[in-house]
Amino acid sequence: MSSIEPLIGAPRTTRDASRLTDDELRVAVVSDATAERNGVGSYYADLVQQLQDRIGRAELICPRDRPGGLQRYLAPPLPGDSTQRIWLPRPLKLWRQISRIAPHAIVVPTPGPYGIAGMYAARRLRVPLIVGFHTHYEALTDIYWQDTFGRICRSYLTWCNRLLFRHSSLVLANSPEMARQAMNMGAPGAELMGTSVASEFLARPLVPLQPASNRILFAGRLAEEKNVPKVIEVARARPHLTVSIAGDGPLRRKIVEAAATIPNLHYLGWVSRSELIDAMDAHDLLLLPSKVESFGTVALEGMARGRPVIVSGDCGIAEWPELDAALFRIHDGETVLEAVDRVVALPFDVRHERAKLAHDAAARLNAWNVDTWIDRLRTSRGDRSGRA
């Protein structure tokens, strides 16, 4: 029996979200990304958390981070990152979860087994399918997927995305570049979505920025596309700075080995969201020098905590004009180390003002994003959902 056959016998229903009040609106997010494990997982965990306070029902359906039993041994590793796996859903359990929600729209942000099952559920229920497009596959190909297996993986994921796009009523991307890529892959149209942050990042009282600027934090997946080796270079070249790295991923061993030999480099391991807030509050700058980054949620989280943030031009967050005055960018032709030196040397009042702008900008984008999602859940009619 295939993973989608249990959906075929489900009763057909049609729901028009445009006629509902916010208190009646229900949405299911069906994702292959475990909650808070990576950027996509964090995005939808945060979004669902905030939607729950605004609409009738919002639920995130995704694999547990560490499922037990046979499922754990059957799940293949994610191409390019053996620390993450492609979890296979239990079809009947997944269908029962979706049925209990009785959603007026289904959101799918990943092209894996959960996402494809979510697409079929939307078709069977005749409700709109909204696809969130977050991963820059073409850029990742240059880093991870150059062998035969990698090319097969990329072709499969591209095919899955095209399938999702074809049956969607709306495709949302979190930067103009990602929207362009979605269009190139066959999306009939792509609109921009913002990014939310967990309520705690904005609600917890801010820790004042210190006059000194000698504590730098990188947080994220420890992978080649994040340009983590450049963070190590900063610690090695500037012994007067304290550089901390938080996260997990394929480069973990390299980070641990570097931290054992560089006195001012500290590896914090994988941290929970609450621990991440503590780490941000204990540092003066957040550094995100990624070579590929569809948005960079952790940068927005650092902004929400009132911290100056340095990002590369390859981060999608750098494409948002509304955030331009609140970020420090790594200039074209400038190295990561040179950008760090430039920001660290700025007077305290300049960094303090930028940090204040960052906090206010993060709060505005967060509010706009939640409003935008509710509007698009409401107006994304089912005229294209369930089409053959």
PDB file of N, CA, C and O in Angstrom, residues 37-73:
ATOM      1  N   ARG A  37      14.131  22.351  14.523  1.00  0.00           N
ATOM      2  CA  ARG A  37      15.409  21.690  14.260  1.00  0.00           C
ATOM      3  C   ARG A  37      16.236  22.464  13.235  1.00  0.00           C
ATOM      4  O   ARG A  37      17.464  22.457  13.286  1.00  0.00           O
ATOM      5  N   ASN A  38      15.550  23.107  12.287  1.00  0.00           N
ATOM      6  CA  ASN A  38      16.244  23.919  11.287  1.00  0.00           C
ATOM      7  C   ASN A  38      15.403  25.156  11.002  1.00  0.00           C
ATOM      8  O   ASN A  38      14.394  25.399  11.669  1.00  0.00           O
ATOM      9  N   GLY A  39      15.791  25.930   9.994  1.00  0.00           N
ATOM     10  CA  GLY A  39      15.099  27.179   9.731  1.00  0.00           C
ATOM     11  C   GLY A  39      13.639  26.994   9.368  1.00  0.00           C
ATOM     12  O   GLY A  39      12.765  27.731   9.850  1.00  0.00           O
ATOM     13  N   VAL A  40      13.346  26.001   8.516  1.00  0.00           N
ATOM     14  CA  VAL A  40      11.957  25.766   8.120  1.00  0.00           C
ATOM     15  C   VAL A  40      11.144  25.280   9.315  1.00  0.00           C
ATOM     16  O   VAL A  40      10.012  25.734   9.539  1.00  0.00           O
ATOM     17  N   GLY A  41      11.705  24.367  10.096  1.00  0.00           N
ATOM     18  CA  GLY A  41      10.998  23.886  11.275  1.00  0.00           C
ATOM     19  C   GLY A  41      10.695  25.005  12.256  1.00  0.00           C
ATOM     20  O   GLY A  41       9.588  25.097  12.805  1.00  0.00           O
ATOM     21  N   SER A  42      11.666  25.889  12.471  1.00  0.00           N
ATOM     22  CA  SER A  42      11.463  27.015  13.378  1.00  0.00           C
ATOM     23  C   SER A  42      10.433  27.985  12.826  1.00  0.00           C
ATOM     24  O   SER A  42       9.590  28.513  13.567  1.00  0.00           O
ATOM     25  N   TYR A  43      10.491  28.233  11.498  1.00  0.00           N
ATOM     26  CA  TYR A  43       9.565  29.188  10.883  1.00  0.00           C
ATOM     27  C   TYR A  43       8.120  28.801  11.168  1.00  0.00           C
ATOM     28  O   TYR A  43       7.324  29.625  11.636  1.00  0.00           O
ATOM     29  N   TYR A  44       7.779  27.541  10.909  1.00  0.00           N
ATOM     30  CA  TYR A  44       6.374  27.147  11.035  1.00  0.00           C
ATOM     31  C   TYR A  44       5.968  26.870  12.471  1.00  0.00           C
ATOM     32  O   TYR A  44       4.787  27.023  12.823  1.00  0.00           O
ATOM     33  N   ALA A  45       6.905  26.485  13.323  1.00  0.00           N
ATOM     34  CA  ALA A  45       6.589  26.392  14.746  1.00  0.00           C
ATOM     35  C   ALA A  45       6.221  27.774  15.288  1.00  0.00           C
ATOM     36  O   ALA A  45       5.244  27.926  16.042  1.00  0.00           O
ATOM     37  N   ASP A  46       6.991  28.789  14.904  1.00  0.00           N
ATOM     38  CA  ASP A  46       6.710  30.155  15.347  1.00  0.00           C
ATOM     39  C   ASP A  46       5.410  30.677  14.746  1.00  0.00           C
ATOM     40  O   ASP A  46       4.590  31.303  15.436  1.00  0.00           O
ATOM     41  N   LEU A  47       5.221  30.434  13.442  1.00  0.00           N
ATOM     42  CA  LEU A  47       4.015  30.928  12.778  1.00  0.00           C
ATOM     43  C   LEU A  47       2.760  30.313  13.383  1.00  0.00           C
ATOM     44  O   LEU A  47       1.795  31.031  13.693  1.00  0.00           O
ATOM     45  N   VAL A  48       2.754  29.005  13.558  1.00  0.00           N
ATOM     46  CA  VAL A  48       1.587  28.333  14.123  1.00  0.00           C
ATOM     47  C   VAL A  48       1.314  28.831  15.532  1.00  0.00           C
ATOM     48  O   VAL A  48       0.159  29.055  15.922  1.00  0.00           O
ATOM     49  N   GLN A  49       2.373  29.030  16.310  1.00  0.00           N
ATOM     50  CA  GLN A  49       2.206  29.541  17.670  1.00  0.00           C
ATOM     51  C   GLN A  49       1.462  30.871  17.663  1.00  0.00           C
ATOM     52  O   GLN A  49       0.551  31.103  18.480  1.00  0.00           O
ATOM     53  N   GLN A  50       1.789  31.752  16.730  1.00  0.00           N
ATOM     54  CA  GLN A  50       1.159  33.061  16.697  1.00  0.00           C
ATOM     55  C   GLN A  50      -0.221  33.019  16.050  1.00  0.00           C
ATOM     56  O   GLN A  50      -1.122  33.757  16.451  1.00  0.00           O
ATOM     57  N   LEU A  51      -0.405  32.142  15.065  1.00  0.00           N
ATOM     58  CA  LEU A  51      -1.728  32.001  14.468  1.00  0.00           C
ATOM     59  C   LEU A  51      -2.741  31.460  15.472  1.00  0.00           C
ATOM     60  O   LEU A  51      -3.933  31.790  15.410  1.00  0.00           O
ATOM     61  N   GLN A  52      -2.289  30.629  16.403  1.00  0.00           N
ATOM     62  CA  GLN A  52      -3.189  30.046  17.393  1.00  0.00           C
ATOM     63  C   GLN A  52      -3.876  31.115  18.232  1.00  0.00           C
ATOM     64  O   GLN A  52      -4.982  30.894  18.745  1.00  0.00           O
ATOM     65  N   ASP A  53      -3.235  32.267  18.381  1.00  0.00           N
ATOM     66  CA  ASP A  53      -3.828  33.362  19.148  1.00  0.00           C
ATOM     67  C   ASP A  53      -4.756  34.234  18.309  1.00  0.00           C
ATOM     68  O   ASP A  53      -5.412  35.129  18.848  1.00  0.00           O
ATOM     69  N   ARG A  54      -4.797  33.989  16.993  1.00  0.00           N
ATOM     70  CA  ARG A  54      -5.527  34.882  16.105  1.00  0.00           C
ATOM     71  C   ARG A  54      -6.682  34.221  15.345  1.00  0.00           C
ATOM     72  O   ARG A  54      -7.604  34.910  14.918  1.00  0.00           O
ATOM     73  N   ILE A  55      -6.609  32.896  15.145  1.00  0.00           N
ATOM     74  CA  ILE A  55      -7.640  32.215  14.367  1.00  0.00           C
ATOM     75  C   ILE A  55      -8.198  31.043  15.173  1.00  0.00           C
ATOM     76  O   ILE A  55      -7.717  30.745  16.273  1.00  0.00           O
ATOM     77  N   GLY A  56      -9.208  30.375  14.594  1.00  0.00           N
ATOM     78  CA  GLY A  56      -9.874  29.310  15.325  1.00  0.00           C
ATOM     79  C   GLY A  56      -8.964  28.153  15.678  1.00  0.00           C
ATOM     80  O   GLY A  56      -8.977  27.650  16.806  1.00  0.00           O
ATOM     81  N   ARG A  57      -8.149  27.699  14.708  1.00  0.00           N
ATOM     82  CA  ARG A  57      -7.279  26.558  14.976  1.00  0.00           C
ATOM     83  C   ARG A  57      -6.124  26.552  14.000  1.00  0.00           C
ATOM     84  O   ARG A  57      -6.316  26.740  12.803  1.00  0.00           O
ATOM     85  N   ALA A  58      -4.935  26.340  14.496  1.00  0.00           N
ATOM     86  CA  ALA A  58      -3.734  26.200  13.672  1.00  0.00           C
ATOM     87  C   ALA A  58      -2.881  25.112  14.292  1.00  0.00           C
ATOM     88  O   ALA A  58      -2.582  25.163  15.486  1.00  0.00           O
ATOM     89  N   GLU A  59      -2.509  24.135  13.485  1.00  0.00           N
ATOM     90  CA  GLU A  59      -1.703  23.040  14.004  1.00  0.00           C
ATOM     91  C   GLU A  59      -0.575  22.702  13.037  1.00  0.00           C
ATOM     92  O   GLU A  59      -0.748  22.754  11.818  1.00  0.00           O
ATOM     93  N   LEU A  60       0.566  22.353  13.609  1.00  0.00           N
ATOM     94  CA  LEU A  60       1.727  21.904  12.848  1.00  0.00           C
ATOM     95  C   LEU A  60       1.817  20.395  12.946  1.00  0.00           C
ATOM     96  O   LEU A  60       1.888  19.834  14.045  1.00  0.00           O
ATOM     97  N   ILE A  61       1.780  19.732  11.797  1.00  0.00           N
ATOM     98  CA  ILE A  61       1.926  18.279  11.734  1.00  0.00           C
ATOM     99  C   ILE A  61       3.287  17.987  11.109  1.00  0.00           C
ATOM    100  O   ILE A  61       3.541  18.319   9.951  1.00  0.00           O
ATOM    101  N   CYS A  62       4.166  17.398  11.876  1.00  0.00           N
ATOM    102  CA  CYS A  62       5.532  17.141  11.414  1.00  0.00           C
ATOM    103  C   CYS A  62       6.103  15.971  12.193  1.00  0.00           C
ATOM    104  O   CYS A  62       5.551  15.577  13.224  1.00  0.00           O
ATOM    105  N   PRO A  63       7.201  15.399  11.735  1.00  0.00           N
ATOM    106  CA  PRO A  63       7.801  14.289  12.483  1.00  0.00           C
ATOM    107  C   PRO A  63       8.404  14.756  13.794  1.00  0.00           C
ATOM    108  O   PRO A  63       8.812  15.912  13.942  1.00  0.00           O
ATOM    109  N   ARG A  64       8.427  13.843  14.745  1.00  0.00           N
ATOM    110  CA  ARG A  64       9.154  14.118  15.982  1.00  0.00           C
ATOM    111  C   ARG A  64      10.646  14.114  15.681  1.00  0.00           C
ATOM    112  O   ARG A  64      11.094  13.460  14.735  1.00  0.00           O
ATOM    113  N   ASP A  65      11.403  14.813  16.500  1.00  0.00           N
ATOM    114  CA  ASP A  65      12.840  14.906  16.242  1.00  0.00           C
ATOM    115  C   ASP A  65      13.523  13.553  16.363  1.00  0.00           C
ATOM    116  O   ASP A  65      14.445  13.242  15.608  1.00  0.00           O
ATOM    117  N   ARG A  66      13.084  12.736  17.293  1.00  0.00           N
ATOM    118  CA  ARG A  66      13.736  11.443  17.500  1.00  0.00           C
ATOM    119  C   ARG A  66      12.690  10.337  17.648  1.00  0.00           C
ATOM    120  O   ARG A  66      12.474   9.819  18.744  1.00  0.00           O
ATOM    121  N   PRO A  67      12.000   9.964  16.551  1.00  0.00           N
ATOM    122  CA  PRO A  67      11.026   8.885  16.645  1.00  0.00           C
ATOM    123  C   PRO A  67      11.701   7.563  16.965  1.00  0.00           C
ATOM    124  O   PRO A  67      12.865   7.353  16.657  1.00  0.00           O
ATOM    125  N   GLY A  68      10.962   6.686  17.575  1.00  0.00           N
ATOM    126  CA  GLY A  68      11.534   5.407  17.951  1.00  0.00           C
ATOM    127  C   GLY A  68      11.103   4.304  17.015  1.00  0.00           C
ATOM    128  O   GLY A  68      10.455   4.524  15.990  1.00  0.00           O
ATOM    129  N   GLY A  69      11.447   3.074  17.362  1.00  0.00           N
ATOM    130  CA  GLY A  69      11.024   1.909  16.608  1.00  0.00           C
ATOM    131  C   GLY A  69      11.669   1.810  15.241  1.00  0.00           C
ATOM    132  O   GLY A  69      12.693   2.414  14.940  1.00  0.00           O
ATOM    133  N   LEU A  70      11.004   1.003  14.391  1.00  0.00           N
ATOM    134  CA  LEU A  70      11.538   0.712  13.065  1.00  0.00           C
ATOM    135  C   LEU A  70      11.649   1.966  12.212  1.00  0.00           C
ATOM    136  O   LEU A  70      12.533   2.070  11.355  1.00  0.00           O
ATOM    137  N   GLN A  71      10.750   2.943  12.450  1.00  0.00           N
ATOM    138  CA  GLN A  71      10.747   4.164  11.648  1.00  0.00           C
ATOM    139  C   GLN A  71      12.101   4.869  11.681  1.00  0.00           C
ATOM    140  O   GLN A  71      12.556   5.410  10.679  1.00  0.00           O
ATOM    141  N   ARG A  72      12.745   4.847  12.828  1.00  0.00           N
ATOM    142  CA  ARG A  72      14.021   5.543  12.966  1.00  0.00           C
ATOM    143  C   ARG A  72      15.106   4.924  12.078  1.00  0.00           C
ATOM    144  O   ARG A  72      15.964   5.629  11.547  1.00  0.00           O
ATOM    145  N   TYR A  73      15.044   3.616  11.882  1.00  0.00           N
ATOM    146  CA  TYR A  73      16.087   2.933  11.122  1.00  0.00           C
ATOM    147  C   TYR A  73      15.805   2.939   9.620  1.00  0.00           C
ATOM    148  O   TYR A  73      16.716   2.762   8.814  1.00  0.00           O
TER     149      TYR A  73
END
